[in-house]
Coordinates of C-alpha atoms and ligand atoms in Angstrom, one line a residue:
X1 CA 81.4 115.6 162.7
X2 CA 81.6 112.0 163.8
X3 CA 85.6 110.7 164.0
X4 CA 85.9 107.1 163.9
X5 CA 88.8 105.0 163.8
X6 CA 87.5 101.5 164.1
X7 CA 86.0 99.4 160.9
X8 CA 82.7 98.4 162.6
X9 CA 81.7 101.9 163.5
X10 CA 82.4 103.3 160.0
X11 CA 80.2 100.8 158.4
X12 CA 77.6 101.4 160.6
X13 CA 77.9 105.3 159.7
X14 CA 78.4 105.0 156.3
X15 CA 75.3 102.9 156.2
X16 CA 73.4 105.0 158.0
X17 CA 74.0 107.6 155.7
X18 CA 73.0 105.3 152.4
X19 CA 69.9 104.5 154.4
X20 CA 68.8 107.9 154.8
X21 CA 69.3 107.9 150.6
X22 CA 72.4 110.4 151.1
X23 CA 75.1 110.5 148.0
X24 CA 78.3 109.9 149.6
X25 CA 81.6 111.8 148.8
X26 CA 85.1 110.3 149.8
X27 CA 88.3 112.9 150.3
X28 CA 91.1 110.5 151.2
X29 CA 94.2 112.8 152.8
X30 CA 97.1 112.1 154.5
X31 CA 96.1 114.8 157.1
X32 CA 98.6 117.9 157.9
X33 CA 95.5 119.9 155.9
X34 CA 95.9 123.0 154.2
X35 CA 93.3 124.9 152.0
X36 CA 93.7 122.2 149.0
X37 CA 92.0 119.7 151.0
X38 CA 89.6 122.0 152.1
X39 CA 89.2 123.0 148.5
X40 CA 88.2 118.9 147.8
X41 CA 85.8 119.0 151.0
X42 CA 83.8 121.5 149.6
X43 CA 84.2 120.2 145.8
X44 CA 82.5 117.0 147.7
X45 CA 79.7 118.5 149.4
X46 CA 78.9 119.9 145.9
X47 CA 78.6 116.6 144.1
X48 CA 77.2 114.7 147.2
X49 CA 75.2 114.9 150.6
X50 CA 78.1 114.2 153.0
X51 CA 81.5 113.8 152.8
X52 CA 84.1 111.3 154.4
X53 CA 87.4 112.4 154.7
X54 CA 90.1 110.2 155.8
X55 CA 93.2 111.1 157.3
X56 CA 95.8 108.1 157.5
X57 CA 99.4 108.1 156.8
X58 CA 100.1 105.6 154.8
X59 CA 103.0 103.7 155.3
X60 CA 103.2 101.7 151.8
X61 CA 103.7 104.9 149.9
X62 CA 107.0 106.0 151.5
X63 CA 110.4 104.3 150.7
X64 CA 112.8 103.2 152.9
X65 CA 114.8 106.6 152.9
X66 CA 111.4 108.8 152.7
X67 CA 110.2 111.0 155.4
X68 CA 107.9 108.9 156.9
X69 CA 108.6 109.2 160.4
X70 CA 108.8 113.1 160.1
X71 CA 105.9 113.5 158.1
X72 CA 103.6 116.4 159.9
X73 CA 100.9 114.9 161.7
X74 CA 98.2 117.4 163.8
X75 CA 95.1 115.2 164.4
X76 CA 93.7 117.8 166.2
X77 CA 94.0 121.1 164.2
X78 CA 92.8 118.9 161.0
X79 CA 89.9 117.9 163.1
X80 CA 89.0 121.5 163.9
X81 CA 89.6 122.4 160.2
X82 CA 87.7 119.5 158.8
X83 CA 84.4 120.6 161.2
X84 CA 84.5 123.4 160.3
X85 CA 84.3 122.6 156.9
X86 CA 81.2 120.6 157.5
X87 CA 82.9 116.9 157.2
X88 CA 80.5 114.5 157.9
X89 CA 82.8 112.2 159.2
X90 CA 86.6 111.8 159.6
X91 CA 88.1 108.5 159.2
X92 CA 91.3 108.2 160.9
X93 CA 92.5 104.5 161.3
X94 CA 95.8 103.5 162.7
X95 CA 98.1 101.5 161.1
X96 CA 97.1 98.2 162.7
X97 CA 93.4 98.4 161.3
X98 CA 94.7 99.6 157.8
X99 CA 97.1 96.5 157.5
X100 CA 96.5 94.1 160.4
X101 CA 99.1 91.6 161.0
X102 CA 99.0 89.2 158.0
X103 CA 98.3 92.0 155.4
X104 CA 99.5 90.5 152.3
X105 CA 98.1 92.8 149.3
X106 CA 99.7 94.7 146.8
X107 CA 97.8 96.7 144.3
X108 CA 99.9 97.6 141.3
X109 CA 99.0 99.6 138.0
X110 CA 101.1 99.4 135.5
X111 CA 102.0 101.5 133.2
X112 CA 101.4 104.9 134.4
X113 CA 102.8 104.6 137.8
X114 CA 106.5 103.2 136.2
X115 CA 107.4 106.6 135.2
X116 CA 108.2 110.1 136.3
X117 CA 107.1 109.7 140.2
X118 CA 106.8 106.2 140.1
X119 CA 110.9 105.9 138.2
X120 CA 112.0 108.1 140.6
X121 CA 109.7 106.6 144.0
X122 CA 109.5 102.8 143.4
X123 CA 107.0 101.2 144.7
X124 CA 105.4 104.8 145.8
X125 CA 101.9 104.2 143.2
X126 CA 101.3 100.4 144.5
X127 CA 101.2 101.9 148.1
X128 CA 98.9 104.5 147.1
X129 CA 96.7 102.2 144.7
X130 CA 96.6 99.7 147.3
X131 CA 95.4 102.0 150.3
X132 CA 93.0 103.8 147.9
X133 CA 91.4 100.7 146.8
X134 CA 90.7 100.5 150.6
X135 CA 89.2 103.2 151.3
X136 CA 87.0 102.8 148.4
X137 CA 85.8 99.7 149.7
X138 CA 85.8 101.1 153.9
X139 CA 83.5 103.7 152.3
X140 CA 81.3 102.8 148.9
X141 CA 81.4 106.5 148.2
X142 CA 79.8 108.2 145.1
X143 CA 82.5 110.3 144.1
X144 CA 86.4 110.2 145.6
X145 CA 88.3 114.0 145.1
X146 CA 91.5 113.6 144.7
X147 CA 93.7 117.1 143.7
X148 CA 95.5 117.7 140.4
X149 CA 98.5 118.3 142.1
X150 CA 99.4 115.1 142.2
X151 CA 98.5 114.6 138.9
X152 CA 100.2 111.0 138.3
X153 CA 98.4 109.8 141.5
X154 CA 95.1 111.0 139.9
X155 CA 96.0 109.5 136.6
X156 CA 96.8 106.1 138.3
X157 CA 93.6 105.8 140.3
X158 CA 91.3 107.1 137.2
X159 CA 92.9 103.8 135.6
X160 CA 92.9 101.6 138.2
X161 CA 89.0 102.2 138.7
X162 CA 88.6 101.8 135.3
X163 CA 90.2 98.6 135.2
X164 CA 88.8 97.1 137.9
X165 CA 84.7 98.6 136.8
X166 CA 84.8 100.2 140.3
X167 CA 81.7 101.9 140.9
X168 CA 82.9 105.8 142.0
X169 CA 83.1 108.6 139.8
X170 CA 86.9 109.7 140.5
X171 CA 86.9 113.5 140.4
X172 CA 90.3 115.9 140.1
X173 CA 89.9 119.1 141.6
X174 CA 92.1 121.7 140.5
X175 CA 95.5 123.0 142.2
X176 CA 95.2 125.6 145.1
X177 CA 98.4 128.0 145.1
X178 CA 99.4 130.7 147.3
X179 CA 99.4 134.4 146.3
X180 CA 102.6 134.0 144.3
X181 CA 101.5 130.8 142.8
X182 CA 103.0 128.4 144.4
X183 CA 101.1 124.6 144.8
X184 CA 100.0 124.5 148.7
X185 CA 101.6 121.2 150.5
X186 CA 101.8 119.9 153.1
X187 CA 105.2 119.4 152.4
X188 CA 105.9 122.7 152.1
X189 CA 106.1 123.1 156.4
X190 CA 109.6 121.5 155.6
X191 CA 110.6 124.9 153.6
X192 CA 112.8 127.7 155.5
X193 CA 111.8 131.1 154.6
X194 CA 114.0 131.5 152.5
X195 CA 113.7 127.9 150.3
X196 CA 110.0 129.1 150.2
X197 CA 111.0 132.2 148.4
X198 CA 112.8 130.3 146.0
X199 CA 110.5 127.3 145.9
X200 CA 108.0 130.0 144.0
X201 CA 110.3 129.6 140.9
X202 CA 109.1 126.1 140.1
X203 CA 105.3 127.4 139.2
X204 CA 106.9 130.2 137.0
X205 CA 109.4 127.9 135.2
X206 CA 106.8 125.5 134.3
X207 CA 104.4 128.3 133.4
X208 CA 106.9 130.0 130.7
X209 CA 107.8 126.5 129.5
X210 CA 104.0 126.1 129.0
X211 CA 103.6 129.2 127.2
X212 CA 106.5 129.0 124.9
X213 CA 105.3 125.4 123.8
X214 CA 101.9 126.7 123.4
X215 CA 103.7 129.2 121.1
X216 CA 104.7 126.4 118.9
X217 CA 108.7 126.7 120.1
X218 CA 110.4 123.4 120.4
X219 CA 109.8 121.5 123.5
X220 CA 113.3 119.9 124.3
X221 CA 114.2 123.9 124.2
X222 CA 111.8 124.8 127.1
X223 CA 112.0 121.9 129.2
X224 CA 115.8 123.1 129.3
X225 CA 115.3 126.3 130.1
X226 CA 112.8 125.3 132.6
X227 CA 115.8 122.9 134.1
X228 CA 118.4 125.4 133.9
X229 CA 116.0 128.5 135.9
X230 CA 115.1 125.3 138.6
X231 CA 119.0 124.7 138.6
X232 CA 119.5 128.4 139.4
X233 CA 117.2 129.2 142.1
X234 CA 118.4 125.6 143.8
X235 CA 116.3 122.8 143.4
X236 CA 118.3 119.8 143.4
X237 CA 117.9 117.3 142.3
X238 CA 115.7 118.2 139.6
X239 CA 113.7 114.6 139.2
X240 CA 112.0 115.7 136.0
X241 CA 110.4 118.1 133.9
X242 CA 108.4 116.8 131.2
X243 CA 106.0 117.3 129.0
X244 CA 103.6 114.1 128.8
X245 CA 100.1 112.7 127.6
X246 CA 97.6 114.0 130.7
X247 CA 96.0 110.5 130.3
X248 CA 98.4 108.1 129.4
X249 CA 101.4 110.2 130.6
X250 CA 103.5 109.0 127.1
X251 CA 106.4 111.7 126.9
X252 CA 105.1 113.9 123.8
X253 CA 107.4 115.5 121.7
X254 CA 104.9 117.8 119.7
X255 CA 101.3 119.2 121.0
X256 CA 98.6 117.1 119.2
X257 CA 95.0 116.7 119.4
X258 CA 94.8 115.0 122.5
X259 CA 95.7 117.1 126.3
X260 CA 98.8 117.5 127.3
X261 CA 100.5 118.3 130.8
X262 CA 103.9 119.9 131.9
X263 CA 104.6 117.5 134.9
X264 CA 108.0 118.6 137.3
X265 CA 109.5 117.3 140.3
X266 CA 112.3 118.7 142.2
X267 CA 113.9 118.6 145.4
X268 CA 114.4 122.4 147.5
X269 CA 116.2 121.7 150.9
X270 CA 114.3 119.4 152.7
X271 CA 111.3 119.3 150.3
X272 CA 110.3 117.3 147.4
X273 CA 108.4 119.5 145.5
X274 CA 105.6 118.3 142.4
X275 CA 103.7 120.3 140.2
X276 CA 102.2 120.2 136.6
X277 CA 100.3 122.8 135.1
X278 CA 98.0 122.0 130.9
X279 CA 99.4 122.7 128.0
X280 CA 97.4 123.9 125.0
X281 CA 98.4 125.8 121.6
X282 CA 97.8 129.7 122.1
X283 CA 96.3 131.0 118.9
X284 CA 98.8 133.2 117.1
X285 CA 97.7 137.2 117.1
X286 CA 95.9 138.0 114.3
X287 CA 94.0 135.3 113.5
Ligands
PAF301 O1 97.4 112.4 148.2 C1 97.5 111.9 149.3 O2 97.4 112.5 150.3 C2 97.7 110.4 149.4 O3 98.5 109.9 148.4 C3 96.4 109.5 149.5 C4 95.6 109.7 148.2 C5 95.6 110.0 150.7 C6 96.7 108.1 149.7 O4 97.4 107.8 150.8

């Protein structure tokens, strides 16, 4: 695995790669890696011949009172993990090369990125639009994996490549959860033993709030109970819980025809937590 940090090396590299006819896979991470990332790694070297994964964290995407500063960073372990995982290269830029002095662009998608996350994180989707754009253009890649655990973000770069005709297929790899189901993070290093036990409520709550809409029961009725069980264990604040179009993310009142998603975001201790999990009408017994 080659590690690059500097613009002129990673083009040569990446065009060393497209010269030797290889399809090129993009996994764009803020590092601190856990087996979600590794889960996108692999998803890439399925759909391409090498993969580029970038660590860089990215400064645009973190309000003022955000945990920027104490966000985990371990170059070296991710390196170790990232080799292992047969990376082809890892892209890890500092701050000055990602938005040298005079950086001036703002990337903003409207629309999806106004609500849930981007209501409760202003200005949180035009950082990550903008730095994704980047990458996309650092790298050219064939395919970029982003994971459905941040749904929104996914939902926000699917539309801003389809807006702007960029030429990348943008996969979403599903969720990896530990044994007891909860959403690996890497925010989750900020959970005491304790918050971690109760953290696991927030997959169960959305899964029963799934199942009983599925069932056909009323959906302001299970996105409170969902609250009030989140409320319980001690998540607060409770951002949202909602039950949106996976596309457009529209709030939807009633299951339809087109795919829906149970989207939550809550705070335990010193953790802002996401998840979202598809919703889809069970078929009633008998029938
Ligand atoms: O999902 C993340 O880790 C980040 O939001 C991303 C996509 C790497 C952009 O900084």
């Amino acid at each position: 695995m080659q590690i690059i940090r500097e613009p002129a090396p990673l083009r040569d590299a990446v065009r060393d790669l497209r010269d030797a006819g290889k399809r090129i896979a993009l996994v764009p991470t803020m590092g601190a890696l856990h087996a979600g990332h590794i889960a996108l790694v692999e998803e890439g070297l399925r759909r391409a011949d090498a993969v580029v994964t970038s660590i860089f964290v990215n400064p645009k995407q973190f309000g003022p009172n955000e945990d920027l500063d104490r966000y985990p960073r371990r170059e070296r372990a991710d390196a170790l993990l990232l080799e292992k995982a047969n990376t082809t290269i890892l892209w890890a830029p500092g701050v000055e090369v990602m938005y040298p002095d005079g950086f001036a662009t703002n990337v903003s998608v409207s629309g999806v990125s106004e609500v849930l996350d981007g209501a409760a994180r202003p200005g949180h989707f035009d950082g990550v639009a903008t730095v994704v754009l980047k990458l996309l253009n650092q790298i050219r890649p064939d395919v970029a994996l982003f994971g459905e655990k941040d749904w929104q973000q996914l939902a926000v770069v699917r539309r801003m490549a389809t807006d702007l005709a960029l030429d990348v297929e943008i996969a979403g790899v599903p969720t990896v959860r530990d044994d007891q189901g909860l959403a690996l993070s890497s925010r989750n290093a900020y959970l005491d033993e304790d918050e971690l036990a109760r953290a696991r409520t927030l997959p169960r709550a959305l899964g029963e709030a799934c199942a009983a809409i599925g069932k056909g029961e009323p959906v302001a009725g299970a996105l409170a109970a969902a609250v009030a069980r989140l409320a319980e264990a001690g998540f607060d604040p409770i951002d949202y819980v909602s039950l949106r179009d996976a596309e457009t993310l529209a709030p939807i009142e009633t299951l339809g025809a087109r795919p829906a998603r149970l989207l939550a975001a809550a705070r335990m201790g010193n953790a802002r937590l996401i998840d979202n999990l598809p919703v889809t009408i069970s078929a009633s017994p008998g029938k």
